PDB file of C-alpha atoms and ligand atoms in Angstrom:
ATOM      1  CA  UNK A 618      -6.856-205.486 -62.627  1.00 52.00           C
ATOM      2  CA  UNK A 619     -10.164-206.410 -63.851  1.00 55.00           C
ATOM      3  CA  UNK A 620     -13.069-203.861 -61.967  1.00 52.00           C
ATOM      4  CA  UNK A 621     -16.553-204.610 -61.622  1.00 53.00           C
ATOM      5  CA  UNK A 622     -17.341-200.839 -63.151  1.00 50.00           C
ATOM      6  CA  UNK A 623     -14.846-202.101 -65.664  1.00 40.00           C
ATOM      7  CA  UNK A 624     -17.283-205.242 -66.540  1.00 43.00           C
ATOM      8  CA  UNK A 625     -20.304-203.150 -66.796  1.00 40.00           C
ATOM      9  CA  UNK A 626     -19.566-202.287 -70.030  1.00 35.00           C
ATOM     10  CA  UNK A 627     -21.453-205.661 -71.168  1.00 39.00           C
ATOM     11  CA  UNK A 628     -24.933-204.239 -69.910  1.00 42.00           C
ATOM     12  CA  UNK A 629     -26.014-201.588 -67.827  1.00 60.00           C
ATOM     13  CA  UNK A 630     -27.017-204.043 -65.088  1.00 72.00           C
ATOM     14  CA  UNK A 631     -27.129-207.849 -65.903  1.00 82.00           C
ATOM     15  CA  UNK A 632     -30.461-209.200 -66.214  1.00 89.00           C
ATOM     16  CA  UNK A 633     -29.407-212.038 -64.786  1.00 97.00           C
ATOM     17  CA  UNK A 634     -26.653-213.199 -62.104  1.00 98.00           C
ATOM     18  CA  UNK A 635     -24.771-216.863 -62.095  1.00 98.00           C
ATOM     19  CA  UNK A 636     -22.346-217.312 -59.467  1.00 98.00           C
ATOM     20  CA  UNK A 637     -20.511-220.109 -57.869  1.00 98.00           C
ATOM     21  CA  UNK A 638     -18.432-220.208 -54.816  1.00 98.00           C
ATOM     22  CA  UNK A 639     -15.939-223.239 -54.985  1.00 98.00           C
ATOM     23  CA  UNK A 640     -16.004-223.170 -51.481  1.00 98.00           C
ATOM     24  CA  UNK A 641     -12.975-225.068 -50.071  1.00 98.00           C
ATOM     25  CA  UNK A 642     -12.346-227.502 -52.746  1.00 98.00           C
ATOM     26  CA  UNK A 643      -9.768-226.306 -55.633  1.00 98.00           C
ATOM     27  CA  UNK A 644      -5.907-226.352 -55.857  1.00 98.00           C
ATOM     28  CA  UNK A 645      -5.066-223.340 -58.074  1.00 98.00           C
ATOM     29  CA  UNK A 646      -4.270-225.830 -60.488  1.00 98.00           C
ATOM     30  CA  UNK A 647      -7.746-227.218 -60.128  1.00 98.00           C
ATOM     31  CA  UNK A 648      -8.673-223.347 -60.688  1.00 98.00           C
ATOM     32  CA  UNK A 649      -7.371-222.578 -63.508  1.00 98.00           C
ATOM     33  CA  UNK A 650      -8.354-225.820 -64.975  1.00 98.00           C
ATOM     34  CA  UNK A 651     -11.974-225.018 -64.434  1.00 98.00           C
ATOM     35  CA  UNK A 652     -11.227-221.261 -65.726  1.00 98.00           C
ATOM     36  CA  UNK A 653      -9.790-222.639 -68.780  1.00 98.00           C
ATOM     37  CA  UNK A 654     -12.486-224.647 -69.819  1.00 98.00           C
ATOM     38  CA  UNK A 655     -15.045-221.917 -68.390  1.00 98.00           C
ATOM     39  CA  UNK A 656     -13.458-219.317 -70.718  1.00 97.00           C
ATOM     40  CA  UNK A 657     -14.847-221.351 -74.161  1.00 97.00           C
ATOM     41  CA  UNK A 658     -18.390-221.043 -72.658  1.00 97.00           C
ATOM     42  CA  UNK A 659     -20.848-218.736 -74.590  1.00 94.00           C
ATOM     43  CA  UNK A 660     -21.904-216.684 -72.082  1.00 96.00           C
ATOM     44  CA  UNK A 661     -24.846-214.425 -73.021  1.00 95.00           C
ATOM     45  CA  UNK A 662     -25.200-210.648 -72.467  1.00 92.00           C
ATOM     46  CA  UNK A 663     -26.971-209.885 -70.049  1.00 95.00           C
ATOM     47  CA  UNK A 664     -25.875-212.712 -67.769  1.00 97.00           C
ATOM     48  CA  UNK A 665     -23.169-211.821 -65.119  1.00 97.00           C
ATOM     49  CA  UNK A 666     -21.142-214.624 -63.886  1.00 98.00           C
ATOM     50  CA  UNK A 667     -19.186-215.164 -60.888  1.00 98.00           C
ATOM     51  CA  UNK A 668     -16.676-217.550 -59.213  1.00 98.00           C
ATOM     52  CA  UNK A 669     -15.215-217.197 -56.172  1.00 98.00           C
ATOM     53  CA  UNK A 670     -12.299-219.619 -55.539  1.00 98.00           C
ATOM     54  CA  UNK A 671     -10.133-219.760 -52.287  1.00 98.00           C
ATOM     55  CA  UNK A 672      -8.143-216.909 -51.111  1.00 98.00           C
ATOM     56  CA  UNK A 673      -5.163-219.373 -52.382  1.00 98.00           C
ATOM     57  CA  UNK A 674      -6.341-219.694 -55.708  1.00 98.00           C
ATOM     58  CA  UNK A 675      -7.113-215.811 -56.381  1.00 98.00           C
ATOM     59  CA  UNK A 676      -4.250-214.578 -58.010  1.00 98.00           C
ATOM     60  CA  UNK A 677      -4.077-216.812 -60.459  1.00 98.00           C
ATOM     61  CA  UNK A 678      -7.495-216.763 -61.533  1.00 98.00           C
ATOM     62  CA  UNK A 679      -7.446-213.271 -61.520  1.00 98.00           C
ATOM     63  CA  UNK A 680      -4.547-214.092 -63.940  1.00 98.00           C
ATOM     64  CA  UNK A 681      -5.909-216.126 -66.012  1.00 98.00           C
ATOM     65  CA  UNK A 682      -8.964-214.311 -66.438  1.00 98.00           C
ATOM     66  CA  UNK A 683      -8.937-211.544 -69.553  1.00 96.00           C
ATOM     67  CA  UNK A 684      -9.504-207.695 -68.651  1.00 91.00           C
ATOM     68  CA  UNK A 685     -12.818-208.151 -70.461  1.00 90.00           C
ATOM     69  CA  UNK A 686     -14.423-211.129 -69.109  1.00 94.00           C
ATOM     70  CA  UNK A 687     -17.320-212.142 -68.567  1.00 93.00           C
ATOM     71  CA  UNK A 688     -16.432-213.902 -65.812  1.00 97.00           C
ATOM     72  CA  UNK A 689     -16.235-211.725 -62.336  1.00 97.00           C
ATOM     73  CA  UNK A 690     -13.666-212.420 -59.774  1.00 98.00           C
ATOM     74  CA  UNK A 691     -14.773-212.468 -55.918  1.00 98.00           C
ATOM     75  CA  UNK A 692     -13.382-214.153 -52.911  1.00 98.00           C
ATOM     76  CA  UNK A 693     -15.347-216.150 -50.342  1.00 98.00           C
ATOM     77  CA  UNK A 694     -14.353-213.739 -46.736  1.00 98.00           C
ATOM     78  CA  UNK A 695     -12.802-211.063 -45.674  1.00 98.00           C
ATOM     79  CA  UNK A 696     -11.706-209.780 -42.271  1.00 98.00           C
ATOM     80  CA  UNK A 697     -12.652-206.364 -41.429  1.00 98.00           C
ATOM     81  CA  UNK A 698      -9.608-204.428 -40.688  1.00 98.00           C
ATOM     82  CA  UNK A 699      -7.227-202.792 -42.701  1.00 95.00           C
ATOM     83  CA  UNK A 700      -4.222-204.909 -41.631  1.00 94.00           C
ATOM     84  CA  UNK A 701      -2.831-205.438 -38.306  1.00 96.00           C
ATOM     85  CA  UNK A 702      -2.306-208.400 -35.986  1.00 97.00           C
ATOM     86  CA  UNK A 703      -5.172-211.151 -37.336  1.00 96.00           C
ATOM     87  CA  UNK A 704      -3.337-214.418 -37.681  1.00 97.00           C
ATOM     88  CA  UNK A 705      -4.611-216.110 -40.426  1.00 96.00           C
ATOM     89  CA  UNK A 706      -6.740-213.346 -41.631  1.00 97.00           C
ATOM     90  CA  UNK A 707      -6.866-211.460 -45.046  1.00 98.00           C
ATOM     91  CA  UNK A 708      -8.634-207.866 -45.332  1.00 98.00           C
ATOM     92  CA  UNK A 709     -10.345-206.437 -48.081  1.00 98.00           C
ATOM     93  CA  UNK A 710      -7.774-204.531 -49.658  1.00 98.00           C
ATOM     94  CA  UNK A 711      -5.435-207.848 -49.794  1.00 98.00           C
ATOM     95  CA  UNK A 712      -8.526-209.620 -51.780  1.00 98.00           C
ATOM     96  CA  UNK A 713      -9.066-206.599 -54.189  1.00 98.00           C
ATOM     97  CA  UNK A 714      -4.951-206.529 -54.639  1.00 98.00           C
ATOM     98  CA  UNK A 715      -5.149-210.313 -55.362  1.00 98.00           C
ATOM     99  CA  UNK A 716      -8.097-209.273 -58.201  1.00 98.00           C
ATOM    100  CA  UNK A 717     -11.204-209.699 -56.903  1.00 98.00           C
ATOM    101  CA  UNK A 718     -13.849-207.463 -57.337  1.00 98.00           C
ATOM    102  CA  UNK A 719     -16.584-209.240 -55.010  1.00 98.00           C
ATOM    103  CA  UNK A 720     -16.922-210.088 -51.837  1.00 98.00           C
ATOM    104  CA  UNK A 721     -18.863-212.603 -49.874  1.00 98.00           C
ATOM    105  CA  UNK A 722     -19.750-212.238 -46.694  1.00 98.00           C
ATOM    106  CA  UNK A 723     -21.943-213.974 -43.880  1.00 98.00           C
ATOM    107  CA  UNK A 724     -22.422-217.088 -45.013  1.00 98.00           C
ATOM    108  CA  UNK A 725     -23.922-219.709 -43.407  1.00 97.00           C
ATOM    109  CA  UNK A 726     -20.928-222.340 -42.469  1.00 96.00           C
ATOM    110  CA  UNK A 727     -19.231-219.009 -41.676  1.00 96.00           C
ATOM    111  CA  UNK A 728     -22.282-217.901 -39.427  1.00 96.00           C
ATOM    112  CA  UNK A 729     -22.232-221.613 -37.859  1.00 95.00           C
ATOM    113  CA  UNK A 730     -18.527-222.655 -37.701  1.00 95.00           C
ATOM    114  CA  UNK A 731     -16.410-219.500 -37.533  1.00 94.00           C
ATOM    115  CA  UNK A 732     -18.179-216.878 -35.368  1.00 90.00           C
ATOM    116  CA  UNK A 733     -19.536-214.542 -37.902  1.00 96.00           C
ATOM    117  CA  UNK A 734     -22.210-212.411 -35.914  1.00 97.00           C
ATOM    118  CA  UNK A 735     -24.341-209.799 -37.233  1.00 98.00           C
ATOM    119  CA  UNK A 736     -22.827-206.813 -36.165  1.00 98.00           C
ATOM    120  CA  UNK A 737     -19.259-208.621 -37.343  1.00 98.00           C
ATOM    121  CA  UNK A 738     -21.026-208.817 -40.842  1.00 98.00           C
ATOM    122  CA  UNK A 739     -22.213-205.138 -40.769  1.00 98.00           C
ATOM    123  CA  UNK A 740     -18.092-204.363 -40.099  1.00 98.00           C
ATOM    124  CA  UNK A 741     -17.024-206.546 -42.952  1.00 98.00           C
ATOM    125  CA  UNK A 742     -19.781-205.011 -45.515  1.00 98.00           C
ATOM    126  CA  UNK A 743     -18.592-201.137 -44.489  1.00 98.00           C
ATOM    127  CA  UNK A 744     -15.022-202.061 -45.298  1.00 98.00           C
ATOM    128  CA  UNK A 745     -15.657-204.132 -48.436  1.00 98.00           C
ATOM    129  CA  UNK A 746     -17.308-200.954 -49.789  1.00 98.00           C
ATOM    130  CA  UNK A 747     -14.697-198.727 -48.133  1.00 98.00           C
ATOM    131  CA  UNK A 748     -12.361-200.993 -50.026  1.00 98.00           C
ATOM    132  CA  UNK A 749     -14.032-201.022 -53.660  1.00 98.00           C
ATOM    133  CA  UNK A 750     -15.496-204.478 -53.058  1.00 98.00           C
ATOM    134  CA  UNK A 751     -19.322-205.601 -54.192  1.00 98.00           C
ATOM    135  CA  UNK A 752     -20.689-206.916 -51.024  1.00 98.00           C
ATOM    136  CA  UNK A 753     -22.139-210.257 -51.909  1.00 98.00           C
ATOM    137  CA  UNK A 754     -23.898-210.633 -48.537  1.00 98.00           C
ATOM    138  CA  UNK A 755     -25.694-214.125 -47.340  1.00 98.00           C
ATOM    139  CA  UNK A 756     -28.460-214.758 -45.230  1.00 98.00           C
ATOM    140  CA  UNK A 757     -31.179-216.923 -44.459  1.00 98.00           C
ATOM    141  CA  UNK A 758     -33.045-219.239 -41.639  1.00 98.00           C
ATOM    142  CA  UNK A 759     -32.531-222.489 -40.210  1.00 97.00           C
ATOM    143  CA  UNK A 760     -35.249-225.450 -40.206  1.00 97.00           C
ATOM    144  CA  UNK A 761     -36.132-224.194 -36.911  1.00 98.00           C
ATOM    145  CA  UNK A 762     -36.991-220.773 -37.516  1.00 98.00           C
ATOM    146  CA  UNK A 763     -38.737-221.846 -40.558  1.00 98.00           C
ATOM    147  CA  UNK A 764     -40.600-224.474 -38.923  1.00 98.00           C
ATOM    148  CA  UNK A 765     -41.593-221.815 -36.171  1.00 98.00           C
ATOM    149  CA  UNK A 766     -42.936-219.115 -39.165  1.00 98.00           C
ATOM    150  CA  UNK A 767     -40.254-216.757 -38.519  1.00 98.00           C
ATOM    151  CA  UNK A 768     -38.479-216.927 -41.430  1.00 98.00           C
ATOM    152  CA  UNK A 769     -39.264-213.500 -42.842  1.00 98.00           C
ATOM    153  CA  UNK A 770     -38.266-211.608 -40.101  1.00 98.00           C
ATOM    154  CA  UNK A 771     -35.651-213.359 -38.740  1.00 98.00           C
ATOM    155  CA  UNK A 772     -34.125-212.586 -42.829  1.00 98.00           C
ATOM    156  CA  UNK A 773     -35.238-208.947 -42.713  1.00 98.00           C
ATOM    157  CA  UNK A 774     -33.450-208.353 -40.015  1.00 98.00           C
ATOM    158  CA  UNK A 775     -29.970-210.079 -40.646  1.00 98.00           C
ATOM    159  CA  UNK A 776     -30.271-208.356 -44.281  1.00 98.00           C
ATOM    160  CA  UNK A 777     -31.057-204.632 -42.019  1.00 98.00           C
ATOM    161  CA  UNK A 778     -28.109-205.503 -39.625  1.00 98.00           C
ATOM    162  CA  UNK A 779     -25.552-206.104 -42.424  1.00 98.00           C
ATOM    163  CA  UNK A 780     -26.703-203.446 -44.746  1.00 98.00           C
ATOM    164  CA  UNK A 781     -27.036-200.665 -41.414  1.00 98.00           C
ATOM    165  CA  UNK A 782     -23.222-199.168 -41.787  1.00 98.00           C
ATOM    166  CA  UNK A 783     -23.687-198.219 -45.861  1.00 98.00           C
ATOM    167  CA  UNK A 784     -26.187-194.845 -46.483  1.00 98.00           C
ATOM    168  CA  UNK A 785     -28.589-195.431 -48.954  1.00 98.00           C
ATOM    169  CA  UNK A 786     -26.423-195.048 -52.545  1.00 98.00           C
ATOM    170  CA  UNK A 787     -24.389-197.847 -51.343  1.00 98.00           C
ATOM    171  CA  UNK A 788     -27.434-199.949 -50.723  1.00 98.00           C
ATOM    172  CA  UNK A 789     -28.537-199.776 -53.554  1.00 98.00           C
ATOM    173  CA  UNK A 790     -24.672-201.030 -54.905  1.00 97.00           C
ATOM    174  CA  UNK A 791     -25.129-204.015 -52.638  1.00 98.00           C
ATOM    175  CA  UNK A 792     -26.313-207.952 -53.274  1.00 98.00           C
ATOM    176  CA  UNK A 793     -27.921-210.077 -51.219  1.00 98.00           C
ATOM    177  CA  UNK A 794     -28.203-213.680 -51.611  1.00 98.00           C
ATOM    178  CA  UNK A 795     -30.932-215.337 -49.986  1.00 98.00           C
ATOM    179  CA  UNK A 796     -29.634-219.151 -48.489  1.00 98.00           C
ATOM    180  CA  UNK A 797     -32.186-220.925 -46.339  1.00 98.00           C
ATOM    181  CA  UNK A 798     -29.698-222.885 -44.205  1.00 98.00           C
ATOM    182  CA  UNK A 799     -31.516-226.363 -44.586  1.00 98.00           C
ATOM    183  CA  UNK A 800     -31.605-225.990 -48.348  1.00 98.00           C
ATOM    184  CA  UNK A 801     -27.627-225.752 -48.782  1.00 98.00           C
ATOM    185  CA  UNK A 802     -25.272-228.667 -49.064  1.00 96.00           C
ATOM    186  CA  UNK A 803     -25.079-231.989 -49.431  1.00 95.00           C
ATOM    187  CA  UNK A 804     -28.256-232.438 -46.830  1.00 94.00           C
ATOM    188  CA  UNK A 805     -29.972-229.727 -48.023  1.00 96.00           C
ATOM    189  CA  UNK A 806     -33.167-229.545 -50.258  1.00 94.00           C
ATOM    190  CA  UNK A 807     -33.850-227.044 -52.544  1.00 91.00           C
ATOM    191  CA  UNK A 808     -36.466-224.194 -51.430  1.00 96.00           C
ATOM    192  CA  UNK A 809     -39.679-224.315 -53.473  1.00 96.00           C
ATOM    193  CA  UNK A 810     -40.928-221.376 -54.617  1.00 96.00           C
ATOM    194  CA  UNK A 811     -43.828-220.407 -52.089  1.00 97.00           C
ATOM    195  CA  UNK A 812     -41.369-221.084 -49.445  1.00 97.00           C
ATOM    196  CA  UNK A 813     -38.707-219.113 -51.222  1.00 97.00           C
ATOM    197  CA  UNK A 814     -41.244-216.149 -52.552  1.00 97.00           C
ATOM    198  CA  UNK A 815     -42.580-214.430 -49.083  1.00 98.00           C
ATOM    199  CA  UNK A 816     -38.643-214.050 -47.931  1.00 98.00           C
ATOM    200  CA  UNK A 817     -37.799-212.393 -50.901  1.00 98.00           C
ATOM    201  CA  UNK A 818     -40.309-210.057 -50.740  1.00 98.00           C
ATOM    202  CA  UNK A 819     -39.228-209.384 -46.809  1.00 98.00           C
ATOM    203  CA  UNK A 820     -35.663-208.635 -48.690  1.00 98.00           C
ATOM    204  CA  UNK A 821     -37.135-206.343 -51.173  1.00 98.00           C
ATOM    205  CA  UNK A 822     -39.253-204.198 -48.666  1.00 98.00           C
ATOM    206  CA  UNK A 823     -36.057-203.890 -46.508  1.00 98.00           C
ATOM    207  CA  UNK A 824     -34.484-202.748 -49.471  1.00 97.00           C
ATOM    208  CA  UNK A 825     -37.191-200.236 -50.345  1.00 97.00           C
ATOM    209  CA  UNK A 826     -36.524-198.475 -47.073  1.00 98.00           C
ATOM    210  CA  UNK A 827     -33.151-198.380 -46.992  1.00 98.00           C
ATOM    211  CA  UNK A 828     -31.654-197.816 -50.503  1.00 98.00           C
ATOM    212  CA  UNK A 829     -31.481-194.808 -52.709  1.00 98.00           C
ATOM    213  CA  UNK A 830     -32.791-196.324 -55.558  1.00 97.00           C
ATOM    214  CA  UNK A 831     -35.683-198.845 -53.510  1.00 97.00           C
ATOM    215  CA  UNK A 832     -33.751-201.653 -54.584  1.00 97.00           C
ATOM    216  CA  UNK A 833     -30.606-203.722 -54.228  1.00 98.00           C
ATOM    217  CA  UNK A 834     -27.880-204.331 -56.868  1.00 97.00           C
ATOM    218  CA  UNK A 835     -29.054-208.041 -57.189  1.00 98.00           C
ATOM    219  CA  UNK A 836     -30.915-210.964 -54.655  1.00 98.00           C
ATOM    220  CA  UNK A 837     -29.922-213.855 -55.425  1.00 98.00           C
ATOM    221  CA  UNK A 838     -31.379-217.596 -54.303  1.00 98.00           C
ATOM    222  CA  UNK A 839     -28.694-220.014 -53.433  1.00 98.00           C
ATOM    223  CA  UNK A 840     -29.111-223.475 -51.894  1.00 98.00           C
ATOM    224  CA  UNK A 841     -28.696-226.690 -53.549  1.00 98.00           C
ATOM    225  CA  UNK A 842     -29.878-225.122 -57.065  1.00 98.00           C
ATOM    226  CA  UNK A 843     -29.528-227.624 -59.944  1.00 98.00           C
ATOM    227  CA  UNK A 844     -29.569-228.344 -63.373  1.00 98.00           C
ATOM    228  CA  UNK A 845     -33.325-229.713 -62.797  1.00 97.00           C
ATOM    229  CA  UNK A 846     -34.311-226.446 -60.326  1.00 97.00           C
ATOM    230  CA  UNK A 847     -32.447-223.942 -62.394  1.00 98.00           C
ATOM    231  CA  UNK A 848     -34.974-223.067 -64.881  1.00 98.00           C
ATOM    232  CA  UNK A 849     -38.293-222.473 -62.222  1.00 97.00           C
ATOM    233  CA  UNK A 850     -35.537-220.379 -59.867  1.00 97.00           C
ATOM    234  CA  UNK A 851     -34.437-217.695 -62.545  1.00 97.00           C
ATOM    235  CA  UNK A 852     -37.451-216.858 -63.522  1.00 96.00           C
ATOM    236  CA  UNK A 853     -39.267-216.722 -59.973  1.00 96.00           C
ATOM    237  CA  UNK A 854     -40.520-213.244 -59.292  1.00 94.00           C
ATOM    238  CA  UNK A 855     -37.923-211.156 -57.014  1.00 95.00           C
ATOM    239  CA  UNK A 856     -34.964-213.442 -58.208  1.00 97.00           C
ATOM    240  CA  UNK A 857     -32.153-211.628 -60.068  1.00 98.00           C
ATOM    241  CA  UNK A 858     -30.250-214.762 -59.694  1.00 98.00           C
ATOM    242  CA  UNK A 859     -28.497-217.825 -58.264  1.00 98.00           C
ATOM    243  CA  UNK A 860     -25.978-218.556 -56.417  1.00 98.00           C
ATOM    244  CA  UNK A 861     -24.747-222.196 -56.750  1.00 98.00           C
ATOM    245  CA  UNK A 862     -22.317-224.506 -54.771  1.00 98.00           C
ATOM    246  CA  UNK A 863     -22.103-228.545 -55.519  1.00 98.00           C
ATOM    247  CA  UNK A 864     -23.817-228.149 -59.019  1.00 98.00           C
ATOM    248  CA  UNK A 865     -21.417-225.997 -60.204  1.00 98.00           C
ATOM    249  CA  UNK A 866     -18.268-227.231 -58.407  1.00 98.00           C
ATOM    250  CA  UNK A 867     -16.821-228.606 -62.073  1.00 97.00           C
ATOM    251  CA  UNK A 868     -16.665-226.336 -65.220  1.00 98.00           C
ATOM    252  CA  UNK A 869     -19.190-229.120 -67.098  1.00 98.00           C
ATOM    253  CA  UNK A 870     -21.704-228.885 -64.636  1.00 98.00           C
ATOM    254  CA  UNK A 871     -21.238-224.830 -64.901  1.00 98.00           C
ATOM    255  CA  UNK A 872     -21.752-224.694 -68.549  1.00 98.00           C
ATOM    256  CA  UNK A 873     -25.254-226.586 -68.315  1.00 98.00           C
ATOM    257  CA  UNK A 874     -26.419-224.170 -65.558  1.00 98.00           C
ATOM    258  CA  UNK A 875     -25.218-221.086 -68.127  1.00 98.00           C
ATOM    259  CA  UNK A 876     -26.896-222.628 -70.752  1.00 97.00           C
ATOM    260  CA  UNK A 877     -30.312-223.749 -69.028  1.00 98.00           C
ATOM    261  CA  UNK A 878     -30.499-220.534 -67.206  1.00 98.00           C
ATOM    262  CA  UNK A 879     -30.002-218.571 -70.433  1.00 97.00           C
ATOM    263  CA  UNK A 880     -32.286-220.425 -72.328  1.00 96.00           C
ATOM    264  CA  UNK A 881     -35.074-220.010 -69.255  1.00 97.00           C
ATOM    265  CA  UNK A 882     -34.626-216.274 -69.045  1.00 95.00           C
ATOM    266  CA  UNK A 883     -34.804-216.000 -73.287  1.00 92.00           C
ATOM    267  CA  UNK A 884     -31.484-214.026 -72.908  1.00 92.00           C
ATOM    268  CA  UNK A 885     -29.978-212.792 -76.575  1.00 78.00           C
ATOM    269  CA  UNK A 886     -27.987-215.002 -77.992  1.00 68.00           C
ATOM    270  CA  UNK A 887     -29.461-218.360 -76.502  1.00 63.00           C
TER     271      UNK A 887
HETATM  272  P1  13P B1188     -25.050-225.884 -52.641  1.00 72.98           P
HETATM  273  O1  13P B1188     -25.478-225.399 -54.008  1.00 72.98           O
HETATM  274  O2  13P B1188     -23.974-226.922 -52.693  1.00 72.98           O
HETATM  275  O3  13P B1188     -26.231-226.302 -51.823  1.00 72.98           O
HETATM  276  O4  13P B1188     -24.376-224.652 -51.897  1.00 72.98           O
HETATM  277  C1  13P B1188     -24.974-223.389 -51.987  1.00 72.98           C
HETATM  278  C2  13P B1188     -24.138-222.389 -51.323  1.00 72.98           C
HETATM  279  O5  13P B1188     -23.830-222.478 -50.151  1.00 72.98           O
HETATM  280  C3  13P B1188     -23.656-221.270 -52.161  1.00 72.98           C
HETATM  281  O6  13P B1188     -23.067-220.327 -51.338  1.00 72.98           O
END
């Protein structure tokens, strides 16, 4: 089963992260479709990328997918527990059985429409660590909270609540993505820079209190990043990477961002 110690081999630490969470839109046909195709991409090192397909589709990508990819595995949710009675649930150790080696957690349409709550997102990041899962955890502010100039705290503090059951070596393991809720989907904008720049900074001086090393594993942006926005996002001070839905939703459209974002960051090879 493909590891994400396993993929490390490529680089220490990737200078630069490209993931894409298909959200709820791909049969596992449709998966390994888009695998297939994503497998002839030229993926430089130094880049880490990332797909995380339905629960449904896991298995098979995790199939499909060589033992030294450069492609990482995740899946979008996981419930807490170990097992037990959670109808409709999967846990963390089903997800990392079915191949994944990430995690998502605390997303924003999860946050809105399913009843993810802080402390609920704390639970799930303990047990995807517990579990040998890369916490990919989201966070960010709605129009409101922006509007009112709290969005810096508001994300300090949902990045402080998820991150308070690890101790400081596996903070330093962990990734944030930072996902202003009016920026994602298909009535989103794209952050700008200043508005993006001041809340990661709030991420980073969490970070530099809690973890071991000062810093996270990765912060990401994510929220309706493009071919057109791609270039100005990776190379944004305090971005490590991107984290893409719609734009990336077809292996064509996932190629250009690889390529653009390669070419942007002067990574080896591009
Ligand atoms: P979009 O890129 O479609 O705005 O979605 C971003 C997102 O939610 C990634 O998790």
């Amino acid at each position: 089963m493909q590891t994400f110690s396993s993929q490390r081999s490529r680089a220490d630490e990737p200078a630069l992260w490209l993931g894409t969470s298909w959200k709820m839109t791909k049969t596992i046909g449709e998966a390994l479709a888009y695998v297939e195709q994503l497998l002839t991409v030229d993926i430089p090192s130094g880049m880490q990328v990332f797909v995380l397909p339905a629960h449904t589709a896991l298995f098979a990508v995790a199939n499909a997918l060589p033992q030294d990819s450069p492609v990482l595995l995740g899946a979008q949710d996981a419930h807490w527990a170990r097992d037990g009675a959670a109808t409709g649930e999967v846990s963390m150790r089903m997800v990392r059985d079915a191949g994944a080696s990430i995690v998502e957690l605390g997303h924003s349409e999860r946050r809105a429409a399913f009843g993810e709550t802080d402390e609920r997102i704390a639970w799930k990041v303990r047990a995807a660590v517990d579990s040998g899962l890369l916490p990919l955890v989201c966070v960010g502010e709605s129009h409101e909270i922006r509007v009112a100039g709290g969005a810096r705290d508001f994300v300090a503090s949902q990045v402080a609540a998820a991150l308070s059951g690890l101790n400081p070596t596996e903070v330093a393991r962990a990734m944030v993505a930072y996902e202003p809720v009016w920026a994602i989907g298909e009535h989103g904008r794209a952050a700008t820079l200043p508005e993006v720049t001041p809340v990661l900074d709030s991420i980073h001086e969490v970070a530099s209190a809690l973890s071991s090393t000062g810093r996270l594993r990765a912060v990401l942006y994510g929220g309706s990043v493009d071919a057109d926005n791609i270039s100005e996002l990776v190379t944004a001070d305090g971005v490590d990477g991107v984290f893409v839905g719609r734009a990336a939703w077809d292996a064509a459209g996932m190629r250009r961002l690889i390529e653009i974002a390669a070419q942007a960051r002067r990574l080896p090879g591009t």
